[in-house]
Amino acid sequence: MVIIMKLRYLGTAAAEGVPALFCECENCKKSRAAGGRAIRTRSQALVDGQLLIDFPADTYKHILDNNIDLCKISHCLITHTHSDHLYPNDLAMLEPGYSHLPDGYKLHIYGSDAVCSRLGQTVERLKKHNICELHEVKPFDKFSAGGYEVTALPAIHDKNAGPLFYMISRCGKTLLWAHDTHYFSDEVWDYFAATKPHFDLISLDCTNACLPLTYIGHMGLDENIKAKEKLISLGCADDGTVFVCNHFSHNGTNVVYDDFVPIAGRAGFKVSFDGGEFEV
């Protein structure tokens, strides 16, 4: 029996979206005119229709666009507390009166201490009804989430937001979800060198697209290429690994979908789009 892991991108933009909320830059005007895959909402993904990654304010749009029943999803990984990845107000909609849940339903949320603190009051209300549970995880923790083996890794991003990224494995398949983060820290590279995970799919932060990076906290295509080469050199990836650029800002160069696809393709990368699904 062939085991397949599926990653569906629900939202693929940075905080402003593409086009951005209040913007008339050339990328935004071009994206509005193009429509389709050029339109990007805030970051979120779903593994095998079962494991949710992040919970932004665009979650409601995502479940409508992708015909998702959240009552069938009981595990959610949160990368960090920034509002384009975590929007507690909508999680409060779990509370009875706002919702009618199936018997026995409980949502398990996994994240750093900052994530747990951000969600504290919301989850305390929900815990009274036994419908939500927070699980604090630290860098390099290994844990089970709905049948998946997950390893939390330290991200280089806003420290106050408690940033993590994740290795996710099941039935011999492993993906790396690396958003929002700069080029990986030495401790992450040392961990990969020591443990030798093999990734079937790697999704890398490409916020800047072709714009040279002048700050710490995200990546662009140059950093993605460098990370790809390093992962292959360590034996963590090979010719069969699917590499995907994801999480784009309208401020990036060549960031409009049709412009970026051939550029990324020449470097061996696929490009995410809202609703896009990759199988490995």
mmCIF file of C-alpha atoms in Angstrom:
data_model
loop_
_atom_site.group_PDB
_atom_site.id
_atom_site.type_symbol
_atom_site.label_atom_id
_atom_site.label_comp_id
_atom_site.label_asym_id
_atom_site.label_seq_id
_atom_site.Cartn_x
_atom_site.Cartn_y
_atom_site.Cartn_z
ATOM 1 C CA MET A 1 0.000 0.000 0.000
ATOM 2 C CA VAL A 2 1.422 3.380 -1.032
ATOM 3 C CA ILE A 3 1.129 6.030 1.680
ATOM 4 C CA ILE A 4 0.526 9.572 0.437
ATOM 5 C CA MET A 5 0.871 12.759 2.453
ATOM 6 C CA LYS A 6 -1.041 15.790 1.186
ATOM 7 C CA LEU A 7 -0.324 19.421 2.018
ATOM 8 C CA ARG A 8 -3.014 21.924 1.067
ATOM 9 C CA TYR A 9 -2.114 25.610 1.188
ATOM 10 C CA LEU A 10 -5.148 27.534 2.412
ATOM 11 C CA GLY A 11 -3.459 30.941 2.602
ATOM 12 C CA THR A 12 -0.029 31.848 1.228
ATOM 13 C CA ALA A 13 0.622 35.519 2.015
ATOM 14 C CA ALA A 14 2.327 37.525 4.702
ATOM 15 C CA ALA A 15 0.400 39.831 7.021
ATOM 16 C CA GLU A 16 -0.810 42.354 4.430
ATOM 17 C CA GLY A 17 -2.101 39.802 1.933
ATOM 18 C CA VAL A 18 -1.536 40.075 -1.815
ATOM 19 C CA PRO A 19 -2.888 42.466 -2.899
ATOM 20 C CA ALA A 20 -2.438 44.284 0.395
ATOM 21 C CA LEU A 21 -5.342 45.869 2.230
ATOM 22 C CA PHE A 22 -4.311 49.462 1.570
ATOM 23 C CA CYS A 23 -1.931 49.500 -1.365
ATOM 24 C CA GLU A 24 -1.570 50.590 -4.955
ATOM 25 C CA CYS A 25 1.976 49.345 -5.552
ATOM 26 C CA GLU A 26 2.638 47.703 -8.917
ATOM 27 C CA ASN A 27 2.554 44.191 -7.429
ATOM 28 C CA CYS A 28 -0.837 44.807 -5.860
ATOM 29 C CA LYS A 29 -2.318 46.391 -8.974
ATOM 30 C CA LYS A 30 -0.985 43.552 -11.114
ATOM 31 C CA SER A 31 -2.306 40.899 -8.711
ATOM 32 C CA ARG A 32 -5.772 42.467 -8.589
ATOM 33 C CA ALA A 33 -5.906 42.531 -12.375
ATOM 34 C CA ALA A 34 -4.644 38.954 -12.761
ATOM 35 C CA GLY A 35 -6.863 37.402 -10.066
ATOM 36 C CA GLY A 36 -6.740 33.625 -9.617
ATOM 37 C CA ARG A 37 -3.449 32.390 -8.171
ATOM 38 C CA ALA A 38 -2.150 35.936 -7.850
ATOM 39 C CA ILE A 39 -4.590 36.553 -4.967
ATOM 40 C CA ARG A 40 -3.100 35.470 -1.646
ATOM 41 C CA THR A 41 -4.711 35.416 1.816
ATOM 42 C CA ARG A 42 -2.931 35.063 5.153
ATOM 43 C CA SER A 43 -0.872 31.963 5.925
ATOM 44 C CA GLN A 44 -2.520 28.653 6.821
ATOM 45 C CA ALA A 45 -2.233 25.034 5.699
ATOM 46 C CA LEU A 46 -3.835 21.630 6.212
ATOM 47 C CA VAL A 47 -2.066 18.256 6.239
ATOM 48 C CA ASP A 48 -4.117 15.319 4.915
ATOM 49 C CA GLY A 49 -7.307 17.172 5.742
ATOM 50 C CA GLN A 50 -6.577 16.473 9.417
ATOM 51 C CA LEU A 51 -3.790 18.585 10.903
ATOM 52 C CA LEU A 52 -4.218 22.364 10.739
ATOM 53 C CA ILE A 53 -1.253 24.730 10.714
ATOM 54 C CA ASP A 54 -2.018 28.198 12.092
ATOM 55 C CA PHE A 55 -5.320 29.971 12.669
ATOM 56 C CA PRO A 56 -5.346 33.459 11.069
ATOM 57 C CA ALA A 57 -8.265 35.825 10.663
ATOM 58 C CA ASP A 58 -8.732 34.443 7.140
ATOM 59 C CA THR A 59 -9.633 30.978 8.477
ATOM 60 C CA TYR A 60 -13.334 31.562 7.852
ATOM 61 C CA LYS A 61 -12.705 32.356 4.182
ATOM 62 C CA HIS A 62 -10.405 29.344 3.904
ATOM 63 C CA ILE A 63 -12.985 26.858 5.165
ATOM 64 C CA LEU A 64 -15.564 28.230 2.727
ATOM 65 C CA ASP A 65 -13.212 28.265 -0.249
ATOM 66 C CA ASN A 66 -11.947 24.731 0.434
ATOM 67 C CA ASN A 67 -15.170 23.115 1.739
ATOM 68 C CA ILE A 68 -13.576 22.299 5.092
ATOM 69 C CA ASP A 69 -15.560 21.200 8.151
ATOM 70 C CA LEU A 70 -13.549 22.380 11.165
ATOM 71 C CA CYS A 71 -15.533 20.044 13.409
ATOM 72 C CA LYS A 72 -13.646 17.187 11.738
ATOM 73 C CA ILE A 73 -10.265 18.737 12.605
ATOM 74 C CA SER A 74 -9.135 18.374 16.202
ATOM 75 C CA HIS A 75 -5.419 19.256 16.126
ATOM 76 C CA CYS A 76 -3.794 22.591 15.238
ATOM 77 C CA LEU A 77 -0.125 23.648 15.270
ATOM 78 C CA ILE A 78 0.523 27.355 15.810
ATOM 79 C CA THR A 79 3.814 28.822 14.601
ATOM 80 C CA HIS A 80 3.720 32.108 16.564
ATOM 81 C CA THR A 81 1.442 34.803 17.921
ATOM 82 C CA HIS A 82 1.392 37.329 15.050
ATOM 83 C CA SER A 83 -2.186 37.987 13.966
ATOM 84 C CA ASP A 84 -1.688 36.682 10.421
ATOM 85 C CA HIS A 85 -1.008 33.290 12.026
ATOM 86 C CA LEU A 86 -3.128 33.388 15.174
ATOM 87 C CA TYR A 87 -6.477 35.150 15.653
ATOM 88 C CA PRO A 88 -7.916 34.178 19.076
ATOM 89 C CA ASN A 89 -11.247 35.957 18.535
ATOM 90 C CA ASP A 90 -12.349 33.331 16.029
ATOM 91 C CA LEU A 91 -11.224 30.474 18.252
ATOM 92 C CA ALA A 92 -13.668 31.874 20.814
ATOM 93 C CA MET A 93 -16.425 30.839 18.365
ATOM 94 C CA LEU A 94 -15.993 27.295 19.727
ATOM 95 C CA GLU A 95 -17.951 28.332 22.814
ATOM 96 C CA PRO A 96 -21.485 26.917 23.136
ATOM 97 C CA GLY A 97 -24.004 29.397 21.838
ATOM 98 C CA TYR A 98 -21.659 30.361 19.026
ATOM 99 C CA SER A 99 -21.286 26.720 18.003
ATOM 100 C CA HIS A 100 -23.025 23.349 18.086
ATOM 101 C CA LEU A 101 -20.274 20.753 18.227
ATOM 102 C CA PRO A 102 -20.462 16.988 17.745
ATOM 103 C CA ASP A 103 -20.420 14.965 20.959
ATOM 104 C CA GLY A 104 -16.921 14.524 22.328
ATOM 105 C CA TYR A 105 -15.286 17.134 20.122
ATOM 106 C CA LYS A 106 -12.146 18.786 21.504
ATOM 107 C CA LEU A 107 -9.643 21.013 19.705
ATOM 108 C CA HIS A 108 -6.001 20.461 20.695
ATOM 109 C CA ILE A 109 -3.736 23.454 20.072
ATOM 110 C CA TYR A 110 0.069 23.217 20.149
ATOM 111 C CA GLY A 111 2.431 26.170 20.429
ATOM 112 C CA SER A 112 5.126 27.969 22.362
ATOM 113 C CA ASP A 113 4.774 29.608 25.771
ATOM 114 C CA ALA A 114 3.960 32.891 24.013
ATOM 115 C CA VAL A 115 1.185 31.196 22.044
ATOM 116 C CA CYS A 116 -0.238 29.645 25.210
ATOM 117 C CA SER A 117 -0.128 33.009 26.956
ATOM 118 C CA ARG A 118 -1.856 34.722 24.020
ATOM 119 C CA LEU A 119 -4.621 32.111 24.035
ATOM 120 C CA GLY A 120 -4.873 31.792 27.801
ATOM 121 C CA GLN A 121 -8.134 33.620 28.524
ATOM 122 C CA THR A 122 -9.875 32.247 25.428
ATOM 123 C CA VAL A 123 -8.954 28.659 26.167
ATOM 124 C CA GLU A 124 -9.800 28.966 29.885
ATOM 125 C CA ARG A 125 -13.387 29.787 28.890
ATOM 126 C CA LEU A 126 -13.476 26.857 26.476
ATOM 127 C CA LYS A 127 -11.938 24.410 28.963
ATOM 128 C CA LYS A 128 -15.008 24.804 31.162
ATOM 129 C CA HIS A 129 -16.874 22.940 28.409
ATOM 130 C CA ASN A 130 -14.023 20.445 27.802
ATOM 131 C CA ILE A 131 -13.787 21.481 24.138
ATOM 132 C CA CYS A 132 -10.269 22.892 23.897
ATOM 133 C CA GLU A 133 -6.846 22.040 25.298
ATOM 134 C CA LEU A 134 -3.545 23.903 25.011
ATOM 135 C CA HIS A 135 -0.256 22.027 24.754
ATOM 136 C CA GLU A 136 2.904 24.047 25.327
ATOM 137 C CA VAL A 137 5.878 22.877 23.272
ATOM 138 C CA LYS A 138 9.482 23.994 23.346
ATOM 139 C CA PRO A 139 12.183 23.942 20.672
ATOM 140 C CA PHE A 140 13.250 20.386 19.803
ATOM 141 C CA ASP A 141 10.293 18.861 21.654
ATOM 142 C CA LYS A 142 8.861 15.773 19.951
ATOM 143 C CA PHE A 143 5.166 15.150 20.430
ATOM 144 C CA SER A 144 2.157 13.412 18.925
ATOM 145 C CA ALA A 145 -0.655 15.423 17.373
ATOM 146 C CA GLY A 146 -3.558 13.452 15.996
ATOM 147 C CA GLY A 147 -1.465 10.520 14.841
ATOM 148 C CA TYR A 148 1.361 12.691 13.487
ATOM 149 C CA GLU A 149 4.845 12.793 14.982
ATOM 150 C CA VAL A 150 5.829 16.445 15.256
ATOM 151 C CA THR A 151 9.112 18.087 16.186
ATOM 152 C CA ALA A 152 9.164 21.783 17.085
ATOM 153 C CA LEU A 153 12.162 23.759 15.870
ATOM 154 C CA PRO A 154 13.290 27.259 16.904
ATOM 155 C CA ALA A 155 12.557 29.905 14.273
ATOM 156 C CA ILE A 156 14.532 33.120 13.815
ATOM 157 C CA HIS A 157 11.731 35.655 13.911
ATOM 158 C CA ASP A 158 10.231 38.091 16.436
ATOM 159 C CA LYS A 159 11.283 36.565 19.764
ATOM 160 C CA ASN A 160 8.281 38.035 21.570
ATOM 161 C CA ALA A 161 5.973 36.048 19.280
ATOM 162 C CA GLY A 162 7.362 32.677 20.413
ATOM 163 C CA PRO A 163 8.243 31.496 16.891
ATOM 164 C CA LEU A 164 8.526 27.815 16.031
ATOM 165 C CA PHE A 165 8.492 25.810 12.833
ATOM 166 C CA TYR A 166 7.697 22.138 12.487
ATOM 167 C CA MET A 167 8.753 18.742 11.180
ATOM 168 C CA ILE A 168 5.636 16.618 10.626
ATOM 169 C CA SER A 169 5.791 12.837 10.031
ATOM 170 C CA ARG A 170 3.411 9.958 9.547
ATOM 171 C CA CYS A 171 3.738 6.482 8.026
ATOM 172 C CA GLY A 172 7.253 7.090 6.700
ATOM 173 C CA LYS A 173 6.512 10.487 5.121
ATOM 174 C CA THR A 174 7.930 13.738 6.519
ATOM 175 C CA LEU A 175 7.392 17.378 5.633
ATOM 176 C CA LEU A 176 9.143 20.481 6.895
ATOM 177 C CA TRP A 177 6.982 23.561 7.438
ATOM 178 C CA ALA A 178 9.456 26.444 7.792
ATOM 179 C CA HIS A 179 7.518 29.724 8.212
ATOM 180 C CA ASP A 180 8.030 32.471 9.565
ATOM 181 C CA THR A 181 11.777 32.152 9.917
ATOM 182 C CA HIS A 182 15.080 33.461 8.700
ATOM 183 C CA TYR A 183 17.727 31.087 7.299
ATOM 184 C CA PHE A 184 17.964 28.392 9.961
ATOM 185 C CA SER A 185 20.087 28.786 13.086
ATOM 186 C CA ASP A 186 23.247 26.759 13.679
ATOM 187 C CA GLU A 187 21.452 24.714 16.336
ATOM 188 C CA VAL A 188 18.838 23.630 13.779
ATOM 189 C CA TRP A 189 21.513 22.717 11.246
ATOM 190 C CA ASP A 190 23.386 20.797 13.948
ATOM 191 C CA TYR A 191 20.171 18.968 14.832
ATOM 192 C CA PHE A 192 19.591 17.981 11.210
ATOM 193 C CA ALA A 193 23.213 16.854 10.862
ATOM 194 C CA ALA A 194 22.917 14.699 13.980
ATOM 195 C CA THR A 195 19.464 13.182 13.408
ATOM 196 C CA LYS A 196 19.418 12.970 9.579
ATOM 197 C CA PRO A 197 15.670 13.359 8.956
ATOM 198 C CA HIS A 198 14.632 12.809 5.352
ATOM 199 C CA PHE A 199 12.076 15.269 4.029
ATOM 200 C CA ASP A 200 9.631 14.379 1.278
ATOM 201 C CA LEU A 201 8.321 17.952 1.085
ATOM 202 C CA ILE A 202 9.907 21.187 2.289
ATOM 203 C CA SER A 203 7.929 24.431 2.425
ATOM 204 C CA LEU A 204 10.188 27.454 2.883
ATOM 205 C CA ASP A 205 9.435 31.044 3.827
ATOM 206 C CA CYS A 206 9.919 33.168 0.704
ATOM 207 C CA THR A 207 8.459 36.460 1.876
ATOM 208 C CA ASN A 208 10.833 38.605 -0.195
ATOM 209 C CA ALA A 209 10.682 36.530 -3.414
ATOM 210 C CA CYS A 210 13.580 38.020 -5.468
ATOM 211 C CA LEU A 211 14.166 41.083 -3.289
ATOM 212 C CA PRO A 212 17.566 40.884 -1.541
ATOM 213 C CA LEU A 213 17.100 40.427 2.196
ATOM 214 C CA THR A 214 18.129 43.365 4.376
ATOM 215 C CA TYR A 215 16.550 42.292 7.692
ATOM 216 C CA ILE A 216 16.281 39.247 9.951
ATOM 217 C CA GLY A 217 13.085 37.233 10.310
ATOM 218 C CA HIS A 218 12.097 35.996 6.864
ATOM 219 C CA MET A 219 13.702 34.636 3.695
ATOM 220 C CA GLY A 220 13.658 35.175 -0.046
ATOM 221 C CA LEU A 221 14.576 32.955 -2.980
ATOM 222 C CA ASP A 222 18.328 33.380 -2.416
ATOM 223 C CA GLU A 223 18.005 32.053 1.143
ATOM 224 C CA ASN A 224 15.685 29.264 -0.050
ATOM 225 C CA ILE A 225 18.293 28.119 -2.562
ATOM 226 C CA LYS A 226 20.976 28.199 0.130
ATOM 227 C CA ALA A 227 18.764 26.167 2.499
ATOM 228 C CA LYS A 228 17.946 23.665 -0.244
ATOM 229 C CA GLU A 229 21.613 23.108 -1.043
ATOM 230 C CA LYS A 230 22.455 22.668 2.648
ATOM 231 C CA LEU A 231 19.612 20.200 3.233
ATOM 232 C CA ILE A 232 20.700 18.118 0.248
ATOM 233 C CA SER A 233 24.335 18.193 1.380
ATOM 234 C CA LEU A 234 23.272 16.871 4.803
ATOM 235 C CA GLY A 235 21.271 14.035 3.214
ATOM 236 C CA CYS A 236 17.980 15.478 4.511
ATOM 237 C CA ALA A 237 16.646 15.952 0.970
ATOM 238 C CA ASP A 238 17.301 14.551 -2.473
ATOM 239 C CA ASP A 239 16.058 14.643 -6.059
ATOM 240 C CA GLY A 240 12.712 13.228 -4.928
ATOM 241 C CA THR A 241 12.067 15.981 -2.373
ATOM 242 C CA VAL A 242 9.452 18.552 -3.333
ATOM 243 C CA PHE A 243 10.619 22.090 -2.506
ATOM 244 C CA VAL A 244 7.950 24.805 -2.331
ATOM 245 C CA CYS A 245 8.319 28.566 -1.912
ATOM 246 C CA ASN A 246 5.541 30.013 0.243
ATOM 247 C CA HIS A 247 4.470 33.011 2.375
ATOM 248 C CA PHE A 248 4.784 36.068 0.122
ATOM 249 C CA SER A 249 4.712 39.803 0.707
ATOM 250 C CA HIS A 250 3.523 42.313 -1.867
ATOM 251 C CA ASN A 251 6.822 44.113 -1.155
ATOM 252 C CA GLY A 252 8.807 41.270 -2.733
ATOM 253 C CA THR A 253 10.353 41.584 -6.184
ATOM 254 C CA ASN A 254 8.742 39.459 -8.940
ATOM 255 C CA VAL A 255 6.276 38.254 -6.303
ATOM 256 C CA VAL A 256 3.204 38.109 -8.582
ATOM 257 C CA TYR A 257 2.459 34.422 -9.156
ATOM 258 C CA ASP A 258 2.932 34.242 -12.941
ATOM 259 C CA ASP A 259 6.136 36.272 -12.703
ATOM 260 C CA PHE A 260 7.681 34.182 -9.939
ATOM 261 C CA VAL A 261 6.828 30.655 -11.118
ATOM 262 C CA PRO A 262 9.438 30.468 -13.923
ATOM 263 C CA ILE A 263 12.100 32.110 -11.748
ATOM 264 C CA ALA A 264 11.528 29.674 -8.873
ATOM 265 C CA GLY A 265 11.243 26.774 -11.311
ATOM 266 C CA ARG A 266 14.747 27.372 -12.634
ATOM 267 C CA ALA A 267 15.996 26.893 -9.062
ATOM 268 C CA GLY A 268 14.006 23.683 -8.606
ATOM 269 C CA PHE A 269 11.152 25.143 -6.571
ATOM 270 C CA LYS A 270 7.412 24.934 -6.941
ATOM 271 C CA VAL A 271 5.351 27.961 -5.900
ATOM 272 C CA SER A 272 2.417 27.786 -3.515
ATOM 273 C CA PHE A 273 -0.963 29.340 -4.196
ATOM 274 C CA ASP A 274 -4.160 29.570 -2.164
ATOM 275 C CA GLY A 275 -5.972 26.234 -2.435
ATOM 276 C CA GLY A 276 -2.965 24.494 -3.988
ATOM 277 C CA GLU A 277 -2.253 20.922 -2.912
ATOM 278 C CA PHE A 278 0.995 18.952 -3.144
ATOM 279 C CA GLU A 279 1.254 15.182 -2.662
ATOM 280 C CA VAL A 280 4.287 13.136 -1.678
#
